[in-house]
Short mmCIF file of C-alpha atoms in Angstrom, two decimals:
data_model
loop_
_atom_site.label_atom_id
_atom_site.label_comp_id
_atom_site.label_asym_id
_atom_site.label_seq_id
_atom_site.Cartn_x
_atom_site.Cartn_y
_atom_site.Cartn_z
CA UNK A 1 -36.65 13.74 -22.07
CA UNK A 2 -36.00 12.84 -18.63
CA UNK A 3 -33.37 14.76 -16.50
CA UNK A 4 -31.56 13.83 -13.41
CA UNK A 5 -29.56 15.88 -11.47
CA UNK A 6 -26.26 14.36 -10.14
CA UNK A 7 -26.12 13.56 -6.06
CA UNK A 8 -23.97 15.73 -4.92
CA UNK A 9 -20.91 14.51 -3.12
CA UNK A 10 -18.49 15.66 -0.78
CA UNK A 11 -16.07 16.62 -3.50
CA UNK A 12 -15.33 14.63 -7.04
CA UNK A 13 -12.47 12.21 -8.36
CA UNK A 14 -9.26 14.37 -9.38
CA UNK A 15 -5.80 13.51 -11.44
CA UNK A 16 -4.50 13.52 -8.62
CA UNK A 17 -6.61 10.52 -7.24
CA UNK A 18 -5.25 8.50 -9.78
CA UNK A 19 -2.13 9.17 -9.35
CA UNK A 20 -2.68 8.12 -5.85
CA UNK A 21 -3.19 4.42 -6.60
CA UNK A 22 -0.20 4.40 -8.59
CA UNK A 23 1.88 4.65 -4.65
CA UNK A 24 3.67 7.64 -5.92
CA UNK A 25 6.53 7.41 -2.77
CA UNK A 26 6.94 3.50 -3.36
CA UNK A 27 7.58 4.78 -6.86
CA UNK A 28 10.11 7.14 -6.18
CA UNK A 29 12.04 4.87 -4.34
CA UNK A 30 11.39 1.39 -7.04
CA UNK A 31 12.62 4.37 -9.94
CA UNK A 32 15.76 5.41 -7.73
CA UNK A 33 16.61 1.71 -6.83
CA UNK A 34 15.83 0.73 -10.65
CA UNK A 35 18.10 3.87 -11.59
CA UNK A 36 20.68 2.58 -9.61
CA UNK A 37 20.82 -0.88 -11.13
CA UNK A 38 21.20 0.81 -14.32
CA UNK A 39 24.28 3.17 -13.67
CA UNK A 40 26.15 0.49 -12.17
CA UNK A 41 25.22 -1.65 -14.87
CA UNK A 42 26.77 0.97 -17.15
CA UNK A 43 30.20 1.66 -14.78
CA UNK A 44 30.78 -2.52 -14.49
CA UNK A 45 30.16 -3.82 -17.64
CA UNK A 46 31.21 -0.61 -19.66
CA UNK A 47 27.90 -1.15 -21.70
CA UNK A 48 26.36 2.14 -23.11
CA UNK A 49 22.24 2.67 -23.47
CA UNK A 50 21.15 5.65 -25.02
CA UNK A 51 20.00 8.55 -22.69
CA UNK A 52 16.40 8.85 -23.74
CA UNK A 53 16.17 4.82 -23.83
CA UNK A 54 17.63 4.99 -20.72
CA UNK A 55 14.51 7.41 -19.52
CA UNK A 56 12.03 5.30 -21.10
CA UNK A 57 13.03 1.97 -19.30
CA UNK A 58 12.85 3.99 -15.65
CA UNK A 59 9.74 5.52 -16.62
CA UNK A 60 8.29 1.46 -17.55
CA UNK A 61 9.70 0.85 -14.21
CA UNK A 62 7.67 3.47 -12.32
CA UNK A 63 4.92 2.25 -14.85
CA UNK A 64 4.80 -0.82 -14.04
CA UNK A 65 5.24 -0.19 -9.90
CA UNK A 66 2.30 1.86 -10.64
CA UNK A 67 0.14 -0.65 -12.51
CA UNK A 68 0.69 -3.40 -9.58
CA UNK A 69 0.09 -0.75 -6.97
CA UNK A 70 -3.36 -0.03 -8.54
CA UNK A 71 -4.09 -3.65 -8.64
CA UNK A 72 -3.27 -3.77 -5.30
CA UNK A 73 -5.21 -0.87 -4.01
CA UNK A 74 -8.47 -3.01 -6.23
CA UNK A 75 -7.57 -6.02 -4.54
CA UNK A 76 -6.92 -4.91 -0.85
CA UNK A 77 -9.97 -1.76 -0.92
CA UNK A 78 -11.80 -4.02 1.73
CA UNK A 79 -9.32 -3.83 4.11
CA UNK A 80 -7.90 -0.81 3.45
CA UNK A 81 -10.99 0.80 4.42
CA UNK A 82 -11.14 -1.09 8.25
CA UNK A 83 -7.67 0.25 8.82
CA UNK A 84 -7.63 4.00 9.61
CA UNK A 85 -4.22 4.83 7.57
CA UNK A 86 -5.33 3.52 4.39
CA UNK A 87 -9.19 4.43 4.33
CA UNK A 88 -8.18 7.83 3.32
CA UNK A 89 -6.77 5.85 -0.43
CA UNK A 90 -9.06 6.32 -3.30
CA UNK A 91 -11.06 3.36 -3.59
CA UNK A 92 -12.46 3.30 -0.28
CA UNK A 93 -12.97 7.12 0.46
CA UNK A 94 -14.81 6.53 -2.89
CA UNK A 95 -13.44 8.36 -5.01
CA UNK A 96 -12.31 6.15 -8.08
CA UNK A 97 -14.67 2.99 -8.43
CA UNK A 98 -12.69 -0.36 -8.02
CA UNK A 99 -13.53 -1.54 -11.39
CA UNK A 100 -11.30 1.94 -12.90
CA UNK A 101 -8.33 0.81 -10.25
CA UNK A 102 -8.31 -2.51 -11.72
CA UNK A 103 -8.13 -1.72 -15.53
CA UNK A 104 -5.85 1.06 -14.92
CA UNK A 105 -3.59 -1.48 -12.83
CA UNK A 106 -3.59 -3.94 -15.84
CA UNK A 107 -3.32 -1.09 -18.66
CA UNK A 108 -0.25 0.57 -17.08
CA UNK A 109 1.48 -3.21 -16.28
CA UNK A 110 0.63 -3.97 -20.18
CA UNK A 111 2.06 -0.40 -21.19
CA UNK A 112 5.53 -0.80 -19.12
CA UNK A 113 6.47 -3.95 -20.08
CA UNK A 114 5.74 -3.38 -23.62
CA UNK A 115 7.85 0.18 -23.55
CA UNK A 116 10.40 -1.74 -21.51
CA UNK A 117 10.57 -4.87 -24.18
CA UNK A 118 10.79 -1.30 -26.63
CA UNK A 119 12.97 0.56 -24.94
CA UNK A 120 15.45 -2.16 -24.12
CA UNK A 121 15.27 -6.02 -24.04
CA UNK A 122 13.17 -8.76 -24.17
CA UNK A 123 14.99 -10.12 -20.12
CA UNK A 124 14.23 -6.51 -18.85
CA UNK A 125 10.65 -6.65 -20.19
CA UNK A 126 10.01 -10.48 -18.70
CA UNK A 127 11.64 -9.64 -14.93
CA UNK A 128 9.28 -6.58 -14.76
CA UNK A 129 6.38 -8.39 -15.97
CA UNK A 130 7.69 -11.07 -13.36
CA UNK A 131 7.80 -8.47 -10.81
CA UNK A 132 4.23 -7.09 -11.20
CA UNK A 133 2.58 -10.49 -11.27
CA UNK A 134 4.95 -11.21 -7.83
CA UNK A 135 3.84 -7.81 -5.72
CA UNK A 136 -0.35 -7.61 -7.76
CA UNK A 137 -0.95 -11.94 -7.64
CA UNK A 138 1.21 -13.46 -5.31
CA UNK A 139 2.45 -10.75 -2.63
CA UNK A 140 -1.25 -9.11 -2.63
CA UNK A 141 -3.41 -11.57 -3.19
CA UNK A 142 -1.92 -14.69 -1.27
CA UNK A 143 0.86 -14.12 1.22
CA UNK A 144 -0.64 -11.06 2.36
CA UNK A 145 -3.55 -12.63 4.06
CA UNK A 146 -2.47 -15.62 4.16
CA UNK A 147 1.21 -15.73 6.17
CA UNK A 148 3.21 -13.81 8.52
CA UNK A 149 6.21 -14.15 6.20
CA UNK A 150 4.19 -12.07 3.59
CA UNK A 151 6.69 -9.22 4.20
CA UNK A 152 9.67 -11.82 3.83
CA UNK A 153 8.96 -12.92 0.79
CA UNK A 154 6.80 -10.01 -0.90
CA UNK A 155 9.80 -7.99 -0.09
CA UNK A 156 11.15 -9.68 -3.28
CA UNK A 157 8.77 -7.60 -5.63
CA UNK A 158 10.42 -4.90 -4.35
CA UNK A 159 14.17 -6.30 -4.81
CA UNK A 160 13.44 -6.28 -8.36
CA UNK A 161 14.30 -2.71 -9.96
CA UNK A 162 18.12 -3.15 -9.60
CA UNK A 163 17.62 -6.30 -11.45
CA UNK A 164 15.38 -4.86 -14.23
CA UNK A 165 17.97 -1.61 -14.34
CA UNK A 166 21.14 -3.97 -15.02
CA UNK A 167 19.41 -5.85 -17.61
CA UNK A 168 17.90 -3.12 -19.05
CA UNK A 169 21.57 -2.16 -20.13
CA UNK A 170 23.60 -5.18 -20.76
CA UNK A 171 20.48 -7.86 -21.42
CA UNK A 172 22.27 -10.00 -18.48
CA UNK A 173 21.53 -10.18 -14.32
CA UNK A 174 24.94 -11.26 -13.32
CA UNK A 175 25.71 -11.71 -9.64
CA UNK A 176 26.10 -8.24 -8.69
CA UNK A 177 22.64 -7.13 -10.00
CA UNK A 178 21.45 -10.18 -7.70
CA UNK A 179 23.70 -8.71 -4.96
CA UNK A 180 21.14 -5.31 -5.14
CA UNK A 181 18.73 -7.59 -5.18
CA UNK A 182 19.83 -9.17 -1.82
CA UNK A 183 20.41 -6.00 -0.15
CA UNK A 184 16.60 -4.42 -0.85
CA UNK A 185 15.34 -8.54 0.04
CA UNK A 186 17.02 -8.18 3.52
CA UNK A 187 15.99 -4.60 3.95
CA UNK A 188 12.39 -4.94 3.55
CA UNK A 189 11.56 -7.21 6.93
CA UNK A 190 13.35 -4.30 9.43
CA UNK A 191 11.72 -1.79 7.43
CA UNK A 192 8.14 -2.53 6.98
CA UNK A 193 8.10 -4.31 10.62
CA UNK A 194 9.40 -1.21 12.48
CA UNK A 195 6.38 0.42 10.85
CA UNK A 196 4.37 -2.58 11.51
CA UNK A 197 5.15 -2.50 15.43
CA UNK A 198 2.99 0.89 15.71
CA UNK A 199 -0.04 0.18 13.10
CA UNK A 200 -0.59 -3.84 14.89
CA UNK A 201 -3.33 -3.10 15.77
CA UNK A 202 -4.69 -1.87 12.69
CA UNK A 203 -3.60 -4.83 11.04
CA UNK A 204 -5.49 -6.94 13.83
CA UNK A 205 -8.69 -5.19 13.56
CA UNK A 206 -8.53 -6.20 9.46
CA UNK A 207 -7.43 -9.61 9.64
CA UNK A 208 -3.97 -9.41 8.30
CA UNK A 209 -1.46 -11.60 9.69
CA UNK A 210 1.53 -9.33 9.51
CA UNK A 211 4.03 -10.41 12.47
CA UNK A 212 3.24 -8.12 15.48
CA UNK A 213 -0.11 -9.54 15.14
CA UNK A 214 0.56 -13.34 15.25
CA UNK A 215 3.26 -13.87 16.61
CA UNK A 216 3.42 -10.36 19.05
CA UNK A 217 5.58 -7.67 19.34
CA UNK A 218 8.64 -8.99 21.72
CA UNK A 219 9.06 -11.74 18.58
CA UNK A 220 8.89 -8.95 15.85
CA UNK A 221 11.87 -6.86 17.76
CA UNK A 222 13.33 -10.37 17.89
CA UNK A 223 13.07 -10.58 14.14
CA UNK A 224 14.05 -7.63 13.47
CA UNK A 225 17.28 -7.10 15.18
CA UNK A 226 18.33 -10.25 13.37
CA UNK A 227 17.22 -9.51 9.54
CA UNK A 228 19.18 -6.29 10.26
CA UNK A 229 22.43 -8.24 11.60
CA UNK A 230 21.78 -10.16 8.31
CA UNK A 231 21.30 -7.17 6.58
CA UNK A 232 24.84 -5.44 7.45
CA UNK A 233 27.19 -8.37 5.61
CA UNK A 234 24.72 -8.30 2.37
CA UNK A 235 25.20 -4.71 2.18
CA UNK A 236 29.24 -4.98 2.40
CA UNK A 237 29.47 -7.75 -0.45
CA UNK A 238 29.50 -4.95 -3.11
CA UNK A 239 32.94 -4.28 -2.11
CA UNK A 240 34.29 -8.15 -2.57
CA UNK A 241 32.97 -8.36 -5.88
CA UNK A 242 34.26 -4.68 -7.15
CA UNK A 243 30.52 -3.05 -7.38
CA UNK A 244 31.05 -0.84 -4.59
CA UNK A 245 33.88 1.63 -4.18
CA UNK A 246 35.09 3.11 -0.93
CA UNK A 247 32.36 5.60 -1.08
CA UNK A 248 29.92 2.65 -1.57
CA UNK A 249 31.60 1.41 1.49
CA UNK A 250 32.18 4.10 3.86
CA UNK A 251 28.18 5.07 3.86
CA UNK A 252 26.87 1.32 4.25
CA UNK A 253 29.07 0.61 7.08
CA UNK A 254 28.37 3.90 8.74
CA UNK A 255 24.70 4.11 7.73
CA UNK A 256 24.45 -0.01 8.60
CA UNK A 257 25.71 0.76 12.30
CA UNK A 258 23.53 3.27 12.67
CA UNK A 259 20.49 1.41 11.39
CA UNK A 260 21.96 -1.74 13.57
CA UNK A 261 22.00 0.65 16.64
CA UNK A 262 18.17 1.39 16.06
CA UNK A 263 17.39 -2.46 15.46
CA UNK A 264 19.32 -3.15 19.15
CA UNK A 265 17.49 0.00 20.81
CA UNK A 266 13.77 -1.16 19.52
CA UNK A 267 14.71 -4.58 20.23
CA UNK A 268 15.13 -3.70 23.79
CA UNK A 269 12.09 -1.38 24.07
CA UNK A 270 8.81 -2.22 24.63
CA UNK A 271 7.78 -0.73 21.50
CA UNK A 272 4.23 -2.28 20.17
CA UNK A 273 3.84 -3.53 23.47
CA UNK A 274 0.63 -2.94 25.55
CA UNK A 275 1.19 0.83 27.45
CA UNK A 276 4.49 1.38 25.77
CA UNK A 277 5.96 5.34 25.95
CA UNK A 278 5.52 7.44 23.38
CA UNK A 279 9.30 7.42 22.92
CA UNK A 280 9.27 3.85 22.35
CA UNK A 281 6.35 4.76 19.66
CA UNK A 282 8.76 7.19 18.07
CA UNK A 283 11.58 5.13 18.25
CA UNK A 284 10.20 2.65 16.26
CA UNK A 285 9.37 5.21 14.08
CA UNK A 286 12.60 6.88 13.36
CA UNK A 287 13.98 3.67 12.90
CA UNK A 288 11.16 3.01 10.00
CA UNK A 289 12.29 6.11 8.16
CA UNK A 290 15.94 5.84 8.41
CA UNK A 291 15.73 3.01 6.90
CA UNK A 292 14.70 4.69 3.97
CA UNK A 293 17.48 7.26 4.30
CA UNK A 294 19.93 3.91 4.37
CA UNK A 295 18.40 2.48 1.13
CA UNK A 296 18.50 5.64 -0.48
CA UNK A 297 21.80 7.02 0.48
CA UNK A 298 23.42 3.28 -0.28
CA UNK A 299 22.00 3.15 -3.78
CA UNK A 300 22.83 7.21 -4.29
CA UNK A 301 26.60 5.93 -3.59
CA UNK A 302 26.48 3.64 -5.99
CA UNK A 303 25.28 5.85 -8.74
CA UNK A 304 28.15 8.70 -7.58
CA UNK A 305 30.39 6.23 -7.66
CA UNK A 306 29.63 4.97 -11.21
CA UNK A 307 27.72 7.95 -12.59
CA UNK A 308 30.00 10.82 -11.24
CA UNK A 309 33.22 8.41 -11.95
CA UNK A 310 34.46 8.60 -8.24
CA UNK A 311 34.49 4.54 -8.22
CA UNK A 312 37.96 3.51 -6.36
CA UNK A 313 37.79 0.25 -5.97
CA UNK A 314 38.56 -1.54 -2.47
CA UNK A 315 40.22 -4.70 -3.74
CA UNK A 316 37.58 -7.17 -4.29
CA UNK A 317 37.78 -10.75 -5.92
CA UNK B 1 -49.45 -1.53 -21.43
CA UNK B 2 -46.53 0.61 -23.54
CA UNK B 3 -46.48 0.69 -27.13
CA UNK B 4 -43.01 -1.79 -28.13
CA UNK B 5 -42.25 0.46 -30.95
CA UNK B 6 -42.60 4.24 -29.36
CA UNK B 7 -39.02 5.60 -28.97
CA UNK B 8 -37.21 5.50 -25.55
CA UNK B 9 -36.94 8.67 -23.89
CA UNK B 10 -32.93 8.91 -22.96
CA UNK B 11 -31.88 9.73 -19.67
CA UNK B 12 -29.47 12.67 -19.33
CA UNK B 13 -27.72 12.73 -16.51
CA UNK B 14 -26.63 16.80 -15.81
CA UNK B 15 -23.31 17.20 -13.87
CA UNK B 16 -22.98 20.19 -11.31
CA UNK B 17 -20.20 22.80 -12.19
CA UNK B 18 -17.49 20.87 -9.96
CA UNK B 19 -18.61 17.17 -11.56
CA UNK B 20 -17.85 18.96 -14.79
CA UNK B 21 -14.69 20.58 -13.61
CA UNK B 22 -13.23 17.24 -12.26
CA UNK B 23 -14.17 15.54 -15.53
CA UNK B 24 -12.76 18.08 -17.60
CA UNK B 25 -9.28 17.95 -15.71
CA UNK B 26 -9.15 13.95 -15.75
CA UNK B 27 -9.90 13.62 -19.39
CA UNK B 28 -6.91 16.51 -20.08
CA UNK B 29 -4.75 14.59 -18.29
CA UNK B 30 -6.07 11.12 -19.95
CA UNK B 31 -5.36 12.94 -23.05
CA UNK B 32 -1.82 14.25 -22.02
CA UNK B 33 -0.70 11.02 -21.34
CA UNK B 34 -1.98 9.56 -24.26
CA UNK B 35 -0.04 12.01 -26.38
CA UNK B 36 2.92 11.36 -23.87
CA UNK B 37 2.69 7.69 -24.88
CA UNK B 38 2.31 8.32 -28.78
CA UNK B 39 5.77 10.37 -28.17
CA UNK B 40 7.60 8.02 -26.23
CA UNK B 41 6.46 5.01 -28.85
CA UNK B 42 7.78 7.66 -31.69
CA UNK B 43 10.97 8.24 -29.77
CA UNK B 44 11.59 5.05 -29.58
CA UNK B 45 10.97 4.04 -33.09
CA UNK B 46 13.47 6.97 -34.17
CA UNK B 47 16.06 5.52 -32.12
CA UNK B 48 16.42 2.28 -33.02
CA UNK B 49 16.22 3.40 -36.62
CA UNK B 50 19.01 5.59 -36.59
CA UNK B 51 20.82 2.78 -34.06
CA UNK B 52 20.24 0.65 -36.73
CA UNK B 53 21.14 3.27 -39.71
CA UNK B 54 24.52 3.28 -37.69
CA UNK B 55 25.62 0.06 -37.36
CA UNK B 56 24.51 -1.25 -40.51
CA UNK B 57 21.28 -3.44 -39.61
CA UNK B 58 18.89 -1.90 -41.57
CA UNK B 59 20.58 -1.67 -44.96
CA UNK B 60 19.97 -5.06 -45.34
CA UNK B 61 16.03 -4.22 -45.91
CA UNK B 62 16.77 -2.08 -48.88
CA UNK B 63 18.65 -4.48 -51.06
CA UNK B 64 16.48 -7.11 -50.45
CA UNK B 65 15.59 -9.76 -53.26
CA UNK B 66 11.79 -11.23 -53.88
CA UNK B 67 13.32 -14.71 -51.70
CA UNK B 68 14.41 -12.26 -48.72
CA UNK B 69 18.16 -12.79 -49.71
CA UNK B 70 20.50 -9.71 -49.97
CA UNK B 71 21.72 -8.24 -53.31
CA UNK B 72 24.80 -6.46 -53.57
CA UNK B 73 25.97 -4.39 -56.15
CA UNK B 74 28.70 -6.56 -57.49
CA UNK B 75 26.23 -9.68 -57.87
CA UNK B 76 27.16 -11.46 -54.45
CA UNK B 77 23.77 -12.91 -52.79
CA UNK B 78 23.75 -13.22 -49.45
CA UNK B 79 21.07 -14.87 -47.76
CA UNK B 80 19.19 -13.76 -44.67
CA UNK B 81 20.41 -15.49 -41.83
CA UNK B 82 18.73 -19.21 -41.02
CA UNK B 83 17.64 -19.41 -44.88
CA UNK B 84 19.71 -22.50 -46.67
CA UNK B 85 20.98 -22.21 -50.54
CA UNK B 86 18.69 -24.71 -51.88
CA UNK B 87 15.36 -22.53 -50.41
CA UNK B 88 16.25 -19.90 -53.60
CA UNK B 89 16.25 -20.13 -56.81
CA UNK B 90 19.20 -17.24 -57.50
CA UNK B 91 21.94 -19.75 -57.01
CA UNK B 92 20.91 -22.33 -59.65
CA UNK B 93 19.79 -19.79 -62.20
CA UNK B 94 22.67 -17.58 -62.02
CA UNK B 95 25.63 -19.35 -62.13
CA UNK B 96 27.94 -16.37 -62.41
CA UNK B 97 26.44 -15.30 -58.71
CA UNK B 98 27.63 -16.43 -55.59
CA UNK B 99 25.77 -17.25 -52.55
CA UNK B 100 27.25 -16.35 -48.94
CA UNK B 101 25.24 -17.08 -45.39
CA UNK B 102 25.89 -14.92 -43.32
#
């Protein structure tokens, strides 16, 4: 009998390492958008789904955002471990072999849109498969390396919880579940490129062509201020079609001006430029995770207003 | 040159106490969610039975005739929905029955 004695490494594979390719915070936020979609589904359409069902088709949600974040982690290990941020992830600090963050990737996206096909309906089941094969195939594995619009138009795997929520409870995406949709589409751009501004060079060094890298920093402020002047009008169209209240209404026009402030104030910066401040840096910054406050508070109205039955309507169409 | 038919010595591979620690705590939580899975699947199953118990859509499975068609208790056949009279037999044979698509 022949014995061998393990090498020993630095330290060994946990849970929690696997729960780490799942992008537990991306989670959180695709469950509370998905949530969301789902409460206002229930306050519009007056369309009941039973609690634990209810449960089951946010937890496929978070399933499936977890599935297509593990695919992505397999796909994108080579670059994630050039740039400094990412080389701590699993795969390449070695911890979890890419072949394990592949299967798990495709055995969770199998699992949550089967539960969700379960749980609720066969429309809810096809958008999330839709939106796995968007963000693990054609957001990861094409536009990401391939365009400097990949943010523009990966940001629609993203838009797709609200979506998934509504249907999930009537078995319909009417216009305002495409409205939700709009408002996380336009969000993304200002978002990831305010984050984008201060990791360039990171992004540089492994070949991505996000937008601070090809087309520089003064044109990503440009772009920014601009998706976020978009932005403010998608977020307000809640109120003309009766989905948002005046609660809905009073935090996206005082959370929008506040995120539009930040756009103008980075835009005139020098932030991402060669030998900017440090308060440019952390401008930039703050602007990246308010607007993660903004998503979340606007969506947290929405489910007050139609969870918590404090929806007064503005007037609408 | 090695005998072809002398038996293969396995290779054991012996894990250090914290290899064996990590493994143990992966496969519990492997296992947890496993069980988590077989509960949800159960839930859901429970559910949609006693949705269905409630509104009606399952009864139709226990008065069910050898064609598929539904047998009431006063003779009326109905027939599963896309199934045409002429594909059973009951309405020729009996005469006194009726036979309603739903």
């Amino acid at each position: 009998m022949t014995e061998q004695t393990a090498p020993l490494e630095k330290r060994y594979a946990t849970a929690g390492d696997y729960v780490q390719l799942l992008k537990p915070r991306i989670m959180m936020l695709v469950v509370f958008t998905g949530a969301a979609g789902l409460v206002a589904a229930m306050g519009v359409t007056g369309t009941g789904i039973n609690p634990l069902m209810a449960i089951i088709a946010l937890l496929a949600i978070a399933l499936g955002s977890g599935g297509a974040g593990a695919i992505n982690m397999w796909y994108d290990s080579d670059i994630d471990a050039i740039m400094t941020r990412t080389s701590v992830r699993p795969v390449p600090a070695g911890l979890v072999p890419r072949s394990e963050a592949l299967a798990m990737g495709l055995i969770l996206s199998g699992v949550s849109v089967m539960l969700m096909w379960m749980a609720s309906n066969a429309l809810a089941a096809l958008m999330l498969a839709g939106s796995i094969i968007y963000y693990g195939v054609i957001y990861t594995m094409w536009l990401k390396r391939s365009t400097p619009h990949n943010i523009v138009i990966g940001g629609g795997a993203g838009a797709f919880p609200p979506v998934i929520g509504w249907a999930a409870v009537s078995g319909h995406a009417p216009l305002d579940a495409w409205i939700l949709f709009a408002i996380i589409f336009f969000w993304t751009p200002p978002h990831f490129w305010a984050l984008s501004l201060l990791a360039h060079g990171e992004y540089e060094k492994a070949g991505v062509p996000m937008l601070p890298v090809t087309h520089g920093a003064k044109a990503t402020r440009l772009q920014i201020l601009l998706y976020t002047i978009v932005l403010l009008p998608v977020t307000l169209t809640p109120l003309l079609t009766g989905l948002g209240g005046w609660v809905y209404g009073l935090v996206a026009g005082a959370l929008g001006l506040v995120f539009l402030s930040f756009a103008l104030r980075v835009f005139r910066s020098r932030a991402g430029d060669e030998g900017c401040t440090g308060a440019e840096k952390k401008l930039a910054r703050n602007m990246f995770l308010f607007s993660i406050l903004y998503l979340f508070a606007m969506f947290a109205a929405l489910i007050v207003e139609h969870g918590a039955g404090l929806y007064v309507p503005v007037g609408g169409i | 040159m090695t005998d072809p038919k002398a038996p293969i010595a396995p290779a054991f591979t012996t894990l250090n106490p914290e290899a064996e620690a990590a493994r143990a705590s992966r496969n519990l939580w492997l296992g947890l969610a496993l069980f988590g899975f077989v509960v949800i699947v159960g839930a859901i199953t429970a559910i949609r039975l006693a949705e269905a118990a409630k509104t009606g859509d399952a009864e139709f499975y226990y008065h069910m005739g050898d064609k598929g068609e539904r047998i009431e208790g006063d003779g009326i056949v109905a027939l599963p929905p896309g199934m045409a009279a002429e594909e059973t037999d009951q309405a020729p044979e009996s005469p006194e029955s009726e036979v309603e698509t739903p």
